[in-house]
mmCIF file with all atom_site columns, C-alpha atoms in Angstrom:
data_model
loop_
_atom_site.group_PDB
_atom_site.id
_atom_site.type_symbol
_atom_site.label_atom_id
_atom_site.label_alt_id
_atom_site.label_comp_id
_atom_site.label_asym_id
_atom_site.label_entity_id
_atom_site.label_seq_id
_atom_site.pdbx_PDB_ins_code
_atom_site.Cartn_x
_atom_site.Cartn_y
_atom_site.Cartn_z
_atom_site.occupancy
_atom_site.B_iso_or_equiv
_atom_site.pdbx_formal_charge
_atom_site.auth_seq_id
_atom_site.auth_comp_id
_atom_site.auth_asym_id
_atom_site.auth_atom_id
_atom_site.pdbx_PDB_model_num
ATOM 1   C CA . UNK M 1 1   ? 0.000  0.000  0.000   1.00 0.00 ? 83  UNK M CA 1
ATOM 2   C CA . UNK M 1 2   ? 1.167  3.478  -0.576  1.00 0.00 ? 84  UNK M CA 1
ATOM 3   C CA . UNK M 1 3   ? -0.160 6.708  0.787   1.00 0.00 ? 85  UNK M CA 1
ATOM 4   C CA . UNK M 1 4   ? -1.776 9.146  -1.378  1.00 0.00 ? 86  UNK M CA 1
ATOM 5   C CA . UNK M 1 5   ? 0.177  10.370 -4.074  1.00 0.00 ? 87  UNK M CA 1
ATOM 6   C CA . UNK M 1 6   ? 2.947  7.530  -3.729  1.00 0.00 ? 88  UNK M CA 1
ATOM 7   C CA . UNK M 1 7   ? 4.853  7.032  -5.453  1.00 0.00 ? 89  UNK M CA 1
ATOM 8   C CA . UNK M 1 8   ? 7.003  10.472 -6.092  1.00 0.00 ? 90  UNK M CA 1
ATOM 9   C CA . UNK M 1 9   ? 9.262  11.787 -9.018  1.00 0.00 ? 91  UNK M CA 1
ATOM 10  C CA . UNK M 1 10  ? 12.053 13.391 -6.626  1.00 0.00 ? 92  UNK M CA 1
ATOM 11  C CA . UNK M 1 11  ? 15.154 14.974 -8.348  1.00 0.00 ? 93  UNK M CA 1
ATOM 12  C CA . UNK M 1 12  ? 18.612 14.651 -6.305  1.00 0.00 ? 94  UNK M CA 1
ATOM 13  C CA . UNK M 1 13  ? 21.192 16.876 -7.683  1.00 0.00 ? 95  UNK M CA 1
ATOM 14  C CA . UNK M 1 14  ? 25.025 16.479 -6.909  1.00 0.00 ? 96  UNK M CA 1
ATOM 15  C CA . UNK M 1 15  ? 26.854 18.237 -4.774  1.00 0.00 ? 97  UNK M CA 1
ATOM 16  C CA . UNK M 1 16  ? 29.269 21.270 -5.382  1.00 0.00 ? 98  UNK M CA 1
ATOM 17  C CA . UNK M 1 17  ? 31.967 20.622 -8.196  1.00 0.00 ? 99  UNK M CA 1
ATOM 18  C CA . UNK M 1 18  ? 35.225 19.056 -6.739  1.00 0.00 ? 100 UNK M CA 1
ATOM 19  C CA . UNK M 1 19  ? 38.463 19.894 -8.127  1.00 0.00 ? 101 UNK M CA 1
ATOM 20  C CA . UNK M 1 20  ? 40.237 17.115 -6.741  1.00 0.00 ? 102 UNK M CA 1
ATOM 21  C CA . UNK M 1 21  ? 37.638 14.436 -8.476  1.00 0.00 ? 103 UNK M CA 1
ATOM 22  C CA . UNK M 1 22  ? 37.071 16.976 -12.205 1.00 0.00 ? 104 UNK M CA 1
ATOM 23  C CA . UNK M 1 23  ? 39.045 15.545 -14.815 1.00 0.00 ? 105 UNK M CA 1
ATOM 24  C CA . UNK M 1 24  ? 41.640 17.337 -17.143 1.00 0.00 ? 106 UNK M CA 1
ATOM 25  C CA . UNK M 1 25  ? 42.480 15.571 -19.961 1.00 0.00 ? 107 UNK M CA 1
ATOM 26  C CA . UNK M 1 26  ? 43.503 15.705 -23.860 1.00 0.00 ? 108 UNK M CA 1
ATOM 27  C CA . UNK M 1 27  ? 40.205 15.239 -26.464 1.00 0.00 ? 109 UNK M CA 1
ATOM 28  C CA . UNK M 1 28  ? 42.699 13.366 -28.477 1.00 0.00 ? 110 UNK M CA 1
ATOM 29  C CA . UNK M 1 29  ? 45.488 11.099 -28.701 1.00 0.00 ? 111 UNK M CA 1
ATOM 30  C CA . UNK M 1 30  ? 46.826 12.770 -31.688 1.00 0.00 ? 112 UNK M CA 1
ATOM 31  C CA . UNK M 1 31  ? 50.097 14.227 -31.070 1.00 0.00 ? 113 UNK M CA 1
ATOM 32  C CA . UNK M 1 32  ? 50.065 17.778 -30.456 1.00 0.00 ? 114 UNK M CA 1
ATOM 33  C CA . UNK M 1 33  ? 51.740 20.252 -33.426 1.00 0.00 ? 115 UNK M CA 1
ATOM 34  C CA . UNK M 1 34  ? 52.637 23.866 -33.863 1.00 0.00 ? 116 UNK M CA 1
ATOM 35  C CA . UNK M 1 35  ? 50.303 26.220 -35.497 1.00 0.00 ? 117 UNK M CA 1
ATOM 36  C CA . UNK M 1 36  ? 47.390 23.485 -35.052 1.00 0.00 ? 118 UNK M CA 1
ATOM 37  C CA . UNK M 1 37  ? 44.541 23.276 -32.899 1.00 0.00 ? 119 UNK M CA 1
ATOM 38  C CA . UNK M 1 38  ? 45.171 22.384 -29.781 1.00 0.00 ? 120 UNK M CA 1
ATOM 39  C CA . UNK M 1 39  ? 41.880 20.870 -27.593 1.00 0.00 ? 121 UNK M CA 1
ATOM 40  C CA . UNK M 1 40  ? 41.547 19.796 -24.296 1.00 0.00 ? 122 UNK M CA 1
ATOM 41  C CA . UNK M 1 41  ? 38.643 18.768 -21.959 1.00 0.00 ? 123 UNK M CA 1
ATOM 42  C CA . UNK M 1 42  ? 37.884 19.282 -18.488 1.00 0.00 ? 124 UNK M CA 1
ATOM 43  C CA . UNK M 1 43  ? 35.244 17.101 -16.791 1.00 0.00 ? 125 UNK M CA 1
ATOM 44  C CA . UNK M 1 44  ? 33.055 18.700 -14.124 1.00 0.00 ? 126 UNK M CA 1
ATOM 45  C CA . UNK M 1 45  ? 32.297 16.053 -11.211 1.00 0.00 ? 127 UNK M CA 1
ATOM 46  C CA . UNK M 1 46  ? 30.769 16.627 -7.327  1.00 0.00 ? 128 UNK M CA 1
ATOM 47  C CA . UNK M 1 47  ? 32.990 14.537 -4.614  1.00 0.00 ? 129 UNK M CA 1
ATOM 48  C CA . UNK M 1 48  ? 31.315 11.543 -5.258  1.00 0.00 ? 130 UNK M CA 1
ATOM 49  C CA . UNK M 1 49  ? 31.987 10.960 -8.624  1.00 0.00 ? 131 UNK M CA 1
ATOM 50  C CA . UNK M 1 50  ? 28.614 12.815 -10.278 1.00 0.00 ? 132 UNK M CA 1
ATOM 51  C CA . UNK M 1 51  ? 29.005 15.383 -13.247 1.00 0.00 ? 133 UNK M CA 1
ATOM 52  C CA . UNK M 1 52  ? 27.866 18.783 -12.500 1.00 0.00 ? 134 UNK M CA 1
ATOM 53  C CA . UNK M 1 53  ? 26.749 21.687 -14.826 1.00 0.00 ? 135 UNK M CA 1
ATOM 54  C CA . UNK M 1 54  ? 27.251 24.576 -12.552 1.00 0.00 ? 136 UNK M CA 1
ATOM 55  C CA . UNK M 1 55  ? 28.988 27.668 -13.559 1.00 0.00 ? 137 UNK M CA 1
ATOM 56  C CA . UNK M 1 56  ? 32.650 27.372 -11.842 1.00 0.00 ? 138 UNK M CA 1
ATOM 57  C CA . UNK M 1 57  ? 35.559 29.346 -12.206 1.00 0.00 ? 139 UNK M CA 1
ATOM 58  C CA . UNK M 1 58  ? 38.274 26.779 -13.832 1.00 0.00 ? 140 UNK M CA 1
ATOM 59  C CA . UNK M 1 59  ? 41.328 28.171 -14.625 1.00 0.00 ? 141 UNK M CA 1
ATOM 60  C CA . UNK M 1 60  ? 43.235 27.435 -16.918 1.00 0.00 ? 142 UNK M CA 1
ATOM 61  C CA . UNK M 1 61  ? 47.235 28.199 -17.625 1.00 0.00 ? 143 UNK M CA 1
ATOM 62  C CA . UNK M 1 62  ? 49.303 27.332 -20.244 1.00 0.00 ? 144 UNK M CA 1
ATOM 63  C CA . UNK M 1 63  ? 53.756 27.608 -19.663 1.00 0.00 ? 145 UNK M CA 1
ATOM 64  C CA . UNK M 1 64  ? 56.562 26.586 -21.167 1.00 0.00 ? 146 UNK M CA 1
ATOM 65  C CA . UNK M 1 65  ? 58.244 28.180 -24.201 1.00 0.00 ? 147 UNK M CA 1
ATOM 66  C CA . UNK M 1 66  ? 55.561 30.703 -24.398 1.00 0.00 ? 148 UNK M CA 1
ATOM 67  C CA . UNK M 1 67  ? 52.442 31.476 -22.159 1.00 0.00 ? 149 UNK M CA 1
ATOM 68  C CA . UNK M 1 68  ? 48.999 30.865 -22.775 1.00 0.00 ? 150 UNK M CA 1
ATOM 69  C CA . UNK M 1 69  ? 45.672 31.737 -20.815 1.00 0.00 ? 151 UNK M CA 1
ATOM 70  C CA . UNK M 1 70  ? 43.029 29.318 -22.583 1.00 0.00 ? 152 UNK M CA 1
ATOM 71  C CA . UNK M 1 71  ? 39.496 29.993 -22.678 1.00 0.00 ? 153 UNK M CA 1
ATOM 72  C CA . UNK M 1 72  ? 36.951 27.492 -21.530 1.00 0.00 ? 154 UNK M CA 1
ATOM 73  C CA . UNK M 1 73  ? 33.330 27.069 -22.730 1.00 0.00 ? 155 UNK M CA 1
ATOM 74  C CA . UNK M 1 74  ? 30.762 24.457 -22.483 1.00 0.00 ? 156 UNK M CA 1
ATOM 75  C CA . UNK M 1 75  ? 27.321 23.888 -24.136 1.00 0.00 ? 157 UNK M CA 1
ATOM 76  C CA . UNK M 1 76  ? 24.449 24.701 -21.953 1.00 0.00 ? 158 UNK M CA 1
ATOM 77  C CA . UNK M 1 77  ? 23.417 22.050 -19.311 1.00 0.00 ? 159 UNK M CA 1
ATOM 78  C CA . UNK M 1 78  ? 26.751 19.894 -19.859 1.00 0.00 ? 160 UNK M CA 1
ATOM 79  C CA . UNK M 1 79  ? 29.197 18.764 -17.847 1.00 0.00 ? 161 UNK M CA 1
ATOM 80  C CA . UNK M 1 80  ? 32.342 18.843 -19.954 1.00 0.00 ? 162 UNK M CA 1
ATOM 81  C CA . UNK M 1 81  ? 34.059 21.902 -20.666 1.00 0.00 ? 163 UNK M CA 1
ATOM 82  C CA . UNK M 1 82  ? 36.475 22.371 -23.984 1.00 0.00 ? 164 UNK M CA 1
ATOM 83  C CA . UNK M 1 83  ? 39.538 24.805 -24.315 1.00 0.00 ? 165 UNK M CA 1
ATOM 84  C CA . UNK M 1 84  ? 40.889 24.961 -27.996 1.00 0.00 ? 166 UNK M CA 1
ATOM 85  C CA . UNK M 1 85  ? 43.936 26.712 -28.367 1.00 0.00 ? 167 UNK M CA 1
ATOM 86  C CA . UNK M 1 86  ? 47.368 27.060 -30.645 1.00 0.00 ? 168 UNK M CA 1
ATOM 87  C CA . UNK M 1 87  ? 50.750 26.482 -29.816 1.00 0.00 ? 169 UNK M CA 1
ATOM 88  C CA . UNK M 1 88  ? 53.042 29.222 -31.758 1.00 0.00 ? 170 UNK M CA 1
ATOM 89  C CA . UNK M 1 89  ? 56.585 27.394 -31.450 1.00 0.00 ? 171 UNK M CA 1
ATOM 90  C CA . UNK M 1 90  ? 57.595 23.681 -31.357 1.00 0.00 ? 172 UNK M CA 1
ATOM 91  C CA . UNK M 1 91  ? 58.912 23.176 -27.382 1.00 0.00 ? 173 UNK M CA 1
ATOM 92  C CA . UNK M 1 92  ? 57.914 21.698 -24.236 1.00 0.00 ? 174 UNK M CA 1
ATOM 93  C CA . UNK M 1 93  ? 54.349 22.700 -22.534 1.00 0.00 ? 175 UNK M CA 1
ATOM 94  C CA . UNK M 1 94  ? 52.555 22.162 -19.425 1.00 0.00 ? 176 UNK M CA 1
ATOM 95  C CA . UNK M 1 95  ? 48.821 22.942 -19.076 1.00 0.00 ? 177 UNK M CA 1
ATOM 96  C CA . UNK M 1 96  ? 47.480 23.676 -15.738 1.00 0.00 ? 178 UNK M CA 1
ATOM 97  C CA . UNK M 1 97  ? 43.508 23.264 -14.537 1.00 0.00 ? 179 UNK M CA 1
ATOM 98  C CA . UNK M 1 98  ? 42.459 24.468 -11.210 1.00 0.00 ? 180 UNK M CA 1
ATOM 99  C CA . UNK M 1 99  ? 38.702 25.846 -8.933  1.00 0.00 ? 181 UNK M CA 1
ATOM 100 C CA . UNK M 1 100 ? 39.447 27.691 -6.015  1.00 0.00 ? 182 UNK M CA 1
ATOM 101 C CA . UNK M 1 101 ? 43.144 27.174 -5.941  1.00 0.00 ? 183 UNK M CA 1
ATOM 102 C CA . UNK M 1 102 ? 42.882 23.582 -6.201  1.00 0.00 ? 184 UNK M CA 1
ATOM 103 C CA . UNK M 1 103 ? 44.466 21.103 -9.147  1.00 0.00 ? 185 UNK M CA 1
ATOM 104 C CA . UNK M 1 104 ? 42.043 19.341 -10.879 1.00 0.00 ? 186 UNK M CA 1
ATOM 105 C CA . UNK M 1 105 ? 42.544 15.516 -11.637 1.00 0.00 ? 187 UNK M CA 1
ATOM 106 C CA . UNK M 1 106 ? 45.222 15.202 -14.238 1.00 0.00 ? 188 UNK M CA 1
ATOM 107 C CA . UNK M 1 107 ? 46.647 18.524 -13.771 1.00 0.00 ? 189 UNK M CA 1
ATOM 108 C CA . UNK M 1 108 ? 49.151 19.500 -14.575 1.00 0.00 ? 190 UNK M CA 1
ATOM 109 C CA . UNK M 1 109 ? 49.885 17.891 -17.556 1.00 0.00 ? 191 UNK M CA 1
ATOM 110 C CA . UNK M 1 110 ? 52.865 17.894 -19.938 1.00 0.00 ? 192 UNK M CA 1
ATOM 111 C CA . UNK M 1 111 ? 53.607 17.415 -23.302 1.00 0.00 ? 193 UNK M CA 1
ATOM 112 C CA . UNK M 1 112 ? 55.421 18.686 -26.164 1.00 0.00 ? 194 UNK M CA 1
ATOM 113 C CA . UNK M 1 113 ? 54.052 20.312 -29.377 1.00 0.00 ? 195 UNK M CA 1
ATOM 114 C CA . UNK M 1 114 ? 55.988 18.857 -32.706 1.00 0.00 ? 196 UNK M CA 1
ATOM 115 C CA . UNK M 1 115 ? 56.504 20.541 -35.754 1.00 0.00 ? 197 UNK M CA 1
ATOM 116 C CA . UNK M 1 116 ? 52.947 20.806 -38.477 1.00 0.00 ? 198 UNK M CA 1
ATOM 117 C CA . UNK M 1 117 ? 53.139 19.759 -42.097 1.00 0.00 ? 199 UNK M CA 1
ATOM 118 C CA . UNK M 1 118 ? 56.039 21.071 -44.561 1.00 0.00 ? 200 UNK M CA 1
ATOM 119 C CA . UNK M 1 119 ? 54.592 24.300 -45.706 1.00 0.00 ? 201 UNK M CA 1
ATOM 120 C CA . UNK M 1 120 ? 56.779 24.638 -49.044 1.00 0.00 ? 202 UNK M CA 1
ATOM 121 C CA . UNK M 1 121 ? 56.959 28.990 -49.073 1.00 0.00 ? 203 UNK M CA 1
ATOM 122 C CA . UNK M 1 122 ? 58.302 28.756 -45.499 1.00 0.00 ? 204 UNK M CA 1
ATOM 123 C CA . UNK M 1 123 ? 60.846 26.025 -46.109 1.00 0.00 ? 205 UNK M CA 1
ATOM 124 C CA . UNK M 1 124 ? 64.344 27.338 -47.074 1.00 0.00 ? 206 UNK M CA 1
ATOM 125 C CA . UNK M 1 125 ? 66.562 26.440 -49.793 1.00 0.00 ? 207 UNK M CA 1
ATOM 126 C CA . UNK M 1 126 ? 70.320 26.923 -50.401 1.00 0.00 ? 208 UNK M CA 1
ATOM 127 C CA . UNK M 1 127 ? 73.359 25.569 -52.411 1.00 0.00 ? 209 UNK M CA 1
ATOM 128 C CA . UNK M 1 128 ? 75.226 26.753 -55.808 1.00 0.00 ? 210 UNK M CA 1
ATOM 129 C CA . UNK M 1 129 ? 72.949 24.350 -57.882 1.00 0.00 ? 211 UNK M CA 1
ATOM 130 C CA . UNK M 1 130 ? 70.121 26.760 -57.414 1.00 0.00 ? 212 UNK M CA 1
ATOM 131 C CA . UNK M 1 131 ? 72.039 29.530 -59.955 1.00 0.00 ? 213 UNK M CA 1
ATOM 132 C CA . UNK M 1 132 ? 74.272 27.211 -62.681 1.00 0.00 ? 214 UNK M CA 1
ATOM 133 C CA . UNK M 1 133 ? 76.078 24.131 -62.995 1.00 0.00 ? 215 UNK M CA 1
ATOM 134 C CA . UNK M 1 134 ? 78.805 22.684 -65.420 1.00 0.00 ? 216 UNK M CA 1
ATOM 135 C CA . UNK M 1 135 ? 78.120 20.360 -67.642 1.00 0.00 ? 217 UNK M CA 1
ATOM 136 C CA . UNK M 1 136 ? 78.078 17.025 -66.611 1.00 0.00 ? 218 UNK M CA 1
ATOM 137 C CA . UNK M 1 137 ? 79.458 17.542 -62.729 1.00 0.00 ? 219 UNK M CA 1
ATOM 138 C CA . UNK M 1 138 ? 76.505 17.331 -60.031 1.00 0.00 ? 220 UNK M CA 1
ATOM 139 C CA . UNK M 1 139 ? 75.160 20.484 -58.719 1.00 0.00 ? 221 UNK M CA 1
ATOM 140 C CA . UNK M 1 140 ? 73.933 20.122 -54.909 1.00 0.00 ? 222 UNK M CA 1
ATOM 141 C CA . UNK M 1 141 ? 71.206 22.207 -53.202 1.00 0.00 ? 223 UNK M CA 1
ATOM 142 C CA . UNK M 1 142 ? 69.698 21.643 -49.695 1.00 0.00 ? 224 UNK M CA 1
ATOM 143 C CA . UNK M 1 143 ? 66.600 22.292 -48.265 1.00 0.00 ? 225 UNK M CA 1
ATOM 144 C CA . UNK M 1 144 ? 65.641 22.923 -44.733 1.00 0.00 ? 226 UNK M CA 1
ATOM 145 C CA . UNK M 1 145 ? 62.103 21.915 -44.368 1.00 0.00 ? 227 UNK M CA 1
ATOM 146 C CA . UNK M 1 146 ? 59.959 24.091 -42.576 1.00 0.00 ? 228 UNK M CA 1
ATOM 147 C CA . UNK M 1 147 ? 56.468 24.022 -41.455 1.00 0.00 ? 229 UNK M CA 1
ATOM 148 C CA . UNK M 1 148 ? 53.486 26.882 -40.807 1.00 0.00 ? 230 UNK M CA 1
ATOM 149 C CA . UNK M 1 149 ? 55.248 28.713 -37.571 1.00 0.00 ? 231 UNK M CA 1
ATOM 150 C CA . UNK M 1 150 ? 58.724 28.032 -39.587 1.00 0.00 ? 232 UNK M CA 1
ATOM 151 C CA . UNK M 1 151 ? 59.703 25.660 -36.700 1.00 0.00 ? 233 UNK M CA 1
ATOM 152 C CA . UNK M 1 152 ? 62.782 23.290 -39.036 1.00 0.00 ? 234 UNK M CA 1
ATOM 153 C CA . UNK M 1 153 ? 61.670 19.976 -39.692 1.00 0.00 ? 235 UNK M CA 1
ATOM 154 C CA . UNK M 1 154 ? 61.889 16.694 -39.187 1.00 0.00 ? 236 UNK M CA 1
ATOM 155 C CA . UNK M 1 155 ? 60.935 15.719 -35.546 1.00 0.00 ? 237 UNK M CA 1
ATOM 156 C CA . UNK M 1 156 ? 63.786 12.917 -35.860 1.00 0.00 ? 238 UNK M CA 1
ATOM 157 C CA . UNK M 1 157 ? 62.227 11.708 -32.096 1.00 0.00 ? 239 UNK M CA 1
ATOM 158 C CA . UNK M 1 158 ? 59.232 11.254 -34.096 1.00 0.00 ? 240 UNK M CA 1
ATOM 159 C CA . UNK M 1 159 ? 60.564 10.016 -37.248 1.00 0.00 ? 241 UNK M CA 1
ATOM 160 C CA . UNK M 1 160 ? 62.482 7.221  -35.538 1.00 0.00 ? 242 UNK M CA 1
ATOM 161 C CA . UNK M 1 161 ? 58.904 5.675  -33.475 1.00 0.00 ? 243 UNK M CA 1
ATOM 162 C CA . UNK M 1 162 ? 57.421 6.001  -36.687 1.00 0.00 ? 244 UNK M CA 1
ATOM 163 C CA . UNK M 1 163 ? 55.180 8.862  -35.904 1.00 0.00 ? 245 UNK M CA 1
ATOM 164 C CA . UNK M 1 164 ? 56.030 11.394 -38.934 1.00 0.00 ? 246 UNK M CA 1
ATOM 165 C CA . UNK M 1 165 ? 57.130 10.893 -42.404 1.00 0.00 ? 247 UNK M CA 1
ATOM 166 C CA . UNK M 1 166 ? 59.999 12.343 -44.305 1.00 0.00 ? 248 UNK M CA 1
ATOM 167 C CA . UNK M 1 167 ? 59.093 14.711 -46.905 1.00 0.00 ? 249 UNK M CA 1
ATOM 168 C CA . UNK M 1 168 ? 59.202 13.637 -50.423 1.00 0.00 ? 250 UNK M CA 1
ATOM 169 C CA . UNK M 1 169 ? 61.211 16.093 -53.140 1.00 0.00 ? 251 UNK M CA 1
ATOM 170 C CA . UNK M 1 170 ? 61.390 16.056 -56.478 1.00 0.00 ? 252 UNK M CA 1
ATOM 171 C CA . UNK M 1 171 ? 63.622 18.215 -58.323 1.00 0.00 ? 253 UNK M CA 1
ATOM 172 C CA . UNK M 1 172 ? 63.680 18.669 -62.239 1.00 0.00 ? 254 UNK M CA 1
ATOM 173 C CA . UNK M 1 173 ? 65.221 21.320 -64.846 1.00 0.00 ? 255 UNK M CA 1
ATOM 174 C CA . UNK M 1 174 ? 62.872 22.142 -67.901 1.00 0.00 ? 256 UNK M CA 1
ATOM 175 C CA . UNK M 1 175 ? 64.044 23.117 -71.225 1.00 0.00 ? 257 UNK M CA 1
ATOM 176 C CA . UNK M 1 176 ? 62.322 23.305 -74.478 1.00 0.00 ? 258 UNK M CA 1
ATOM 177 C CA . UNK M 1 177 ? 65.239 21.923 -76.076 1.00 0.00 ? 259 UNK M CA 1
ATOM 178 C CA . UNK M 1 178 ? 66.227 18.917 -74.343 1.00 0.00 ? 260 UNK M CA 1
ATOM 179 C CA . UNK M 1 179 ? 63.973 16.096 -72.373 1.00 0.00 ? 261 UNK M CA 1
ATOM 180 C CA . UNK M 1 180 ? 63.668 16.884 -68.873 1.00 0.00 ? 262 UNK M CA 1
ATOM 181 C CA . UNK M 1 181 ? 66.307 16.305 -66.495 1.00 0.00 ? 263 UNK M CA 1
ATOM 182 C CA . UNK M 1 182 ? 65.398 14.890 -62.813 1.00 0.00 ? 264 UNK M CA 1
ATOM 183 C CA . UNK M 1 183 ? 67.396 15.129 -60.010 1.00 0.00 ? 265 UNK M CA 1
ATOM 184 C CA . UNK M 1 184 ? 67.635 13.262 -56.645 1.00 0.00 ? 266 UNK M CA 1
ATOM 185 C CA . UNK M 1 185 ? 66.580 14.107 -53.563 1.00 0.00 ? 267 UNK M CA 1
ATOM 186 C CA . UNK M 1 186 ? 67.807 12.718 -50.457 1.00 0.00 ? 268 UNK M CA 1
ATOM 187 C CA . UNK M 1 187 ? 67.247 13.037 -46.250 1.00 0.00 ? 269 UNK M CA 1
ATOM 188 C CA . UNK M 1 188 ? 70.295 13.549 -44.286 1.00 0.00 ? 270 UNK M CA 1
ATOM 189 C CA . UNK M 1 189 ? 70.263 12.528 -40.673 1.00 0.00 ? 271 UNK M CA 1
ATOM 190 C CA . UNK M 1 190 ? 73.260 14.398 -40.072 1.00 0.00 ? 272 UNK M CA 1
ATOM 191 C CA . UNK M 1 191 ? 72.803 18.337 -40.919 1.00 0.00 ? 273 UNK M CA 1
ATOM 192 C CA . UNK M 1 192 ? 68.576 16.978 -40.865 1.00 0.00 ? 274 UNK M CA 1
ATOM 193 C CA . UNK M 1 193 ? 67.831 19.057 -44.246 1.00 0.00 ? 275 UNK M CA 1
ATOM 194 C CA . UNK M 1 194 ? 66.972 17.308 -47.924 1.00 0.00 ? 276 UNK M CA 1
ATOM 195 C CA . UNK M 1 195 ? 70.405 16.859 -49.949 1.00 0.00 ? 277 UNK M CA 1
ATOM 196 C CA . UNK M 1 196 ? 69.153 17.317 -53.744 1.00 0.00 ? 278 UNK M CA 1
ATOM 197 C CA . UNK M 1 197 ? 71.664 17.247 -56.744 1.00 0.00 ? 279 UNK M CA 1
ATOM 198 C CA . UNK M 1 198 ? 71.885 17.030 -60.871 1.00 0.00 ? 280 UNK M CA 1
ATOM 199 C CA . UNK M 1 199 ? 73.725 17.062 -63.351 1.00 0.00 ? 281 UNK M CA 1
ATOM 200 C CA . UNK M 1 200 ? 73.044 17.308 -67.473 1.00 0.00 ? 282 UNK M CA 1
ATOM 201 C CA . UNK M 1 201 ? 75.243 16.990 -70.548 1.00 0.00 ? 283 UNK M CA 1
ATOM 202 C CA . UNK M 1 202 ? 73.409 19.576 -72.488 1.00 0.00 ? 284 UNK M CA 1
ATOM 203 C CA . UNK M 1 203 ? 74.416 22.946 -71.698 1.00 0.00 ? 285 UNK M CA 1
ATOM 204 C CA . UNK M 1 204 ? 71.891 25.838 -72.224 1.00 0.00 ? 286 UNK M CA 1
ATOM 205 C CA . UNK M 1 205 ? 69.596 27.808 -70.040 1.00 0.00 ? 287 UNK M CA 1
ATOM 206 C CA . UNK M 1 206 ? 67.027 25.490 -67.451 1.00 0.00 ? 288 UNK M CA 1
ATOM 207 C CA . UNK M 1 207 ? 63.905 26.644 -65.389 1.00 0.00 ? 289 UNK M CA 1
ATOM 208 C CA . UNK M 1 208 ? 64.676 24.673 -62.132 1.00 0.00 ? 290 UNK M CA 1
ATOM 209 C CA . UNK M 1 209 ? 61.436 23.081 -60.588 1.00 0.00 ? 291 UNK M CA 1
ATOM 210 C CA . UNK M 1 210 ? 61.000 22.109 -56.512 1.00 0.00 ? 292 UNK M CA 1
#
């Protein structure tokens, strides 16, 4: 039997946000470049474990080889929050989450942001082969990749646990004259640029493509 009304909806809402049981951590496992987006997530719990959706005050710091003050936001009624920021240089970061003083869960945490992809007008090229050559002795240029914030390129760390590629170049001189010539291209662990060289039997004036 139940008395009159019985039985009730009753809503029990959790308790104040803790820091010490919120959650900082990365929305990806994607490793973390220069001049990308950069998100992370913070989730909003009581002391026992349940998400909350209050308004708190997380903040949010970013040091290392240059300072950041992130932004959080949140969609109404949820109880994750999402920072998005860009790292301007390749280097060594920490990110820092706190409410009231406190470190959240997971805070701080460190990691370092790699170089982006090869942007080709940042990337820097040198050697004599890039004005003239003699006939049939190699000419040499070298390029030091570059990507978006013109950190230099390769991440060898990450080339070596397979987590970047090289760069592929092709080089070729262009005459109307004679059939194209192509050259070779090759990475160099030791000065970490792209070796390139050619060499043609035909003298005469070349457009030189890379």
């Amino acid at each position: 039997a139940h008395v009159a009304g019985s039985p009730f909806a009753v809503t029990v809402l959790p308790a104040a946000t803790s820091p010490r049981n919120s959650v900082l951590q990365a929305a990806s496992t994607a490793a973390v470049r220069a001049g990308d987006p950069t998100t992370f997530l913070v989730l909003a719990k009581d002391v026992y474990g349940n998400p909350t959706t209050t308004f708190d005050d997380f903040v949010l710091s970013v040091t290392g080889v240059r300072s950041l003050t992130p932004v959080l936001t949140r969609a109404a009624g949820s109880s994750t929050w999402t920072t998005t920021f860009i790292l301007p240089v390749v280097g060594l970061y920490s990110l820092e989450a706190s409410l009231a003083g406190v470190s959240l869960s997971g805070s701080p945490t460190t990691f370092s942001a790699r170089p982006g992809p090869t942007v080709l007008s940042n990337s820097l090229v040198t050697g004599r082969g890039l004005t003239g050559s003699v006939v049939s002795i190699p000419a040499s240029i070298s390029i030091k990749a570059r990507d978006v914030t013109n950190s230099e390129k390769p991440d060898m760390v990450a080339v070596a646990h397979n987590e970047e590629q090289l760069d592929v170049f092709s080089l070729r001189l262009l005459a109307d004259y004679v059939k194209t010539v192509t050259g070779s291209c090759v990475f160099s662990a030791l000065s970490a640029t792209y070796d390139c060289s050619y060499s043609t039997t035909r003298a005469g004036t070349y457009t030189l493509s890379l």
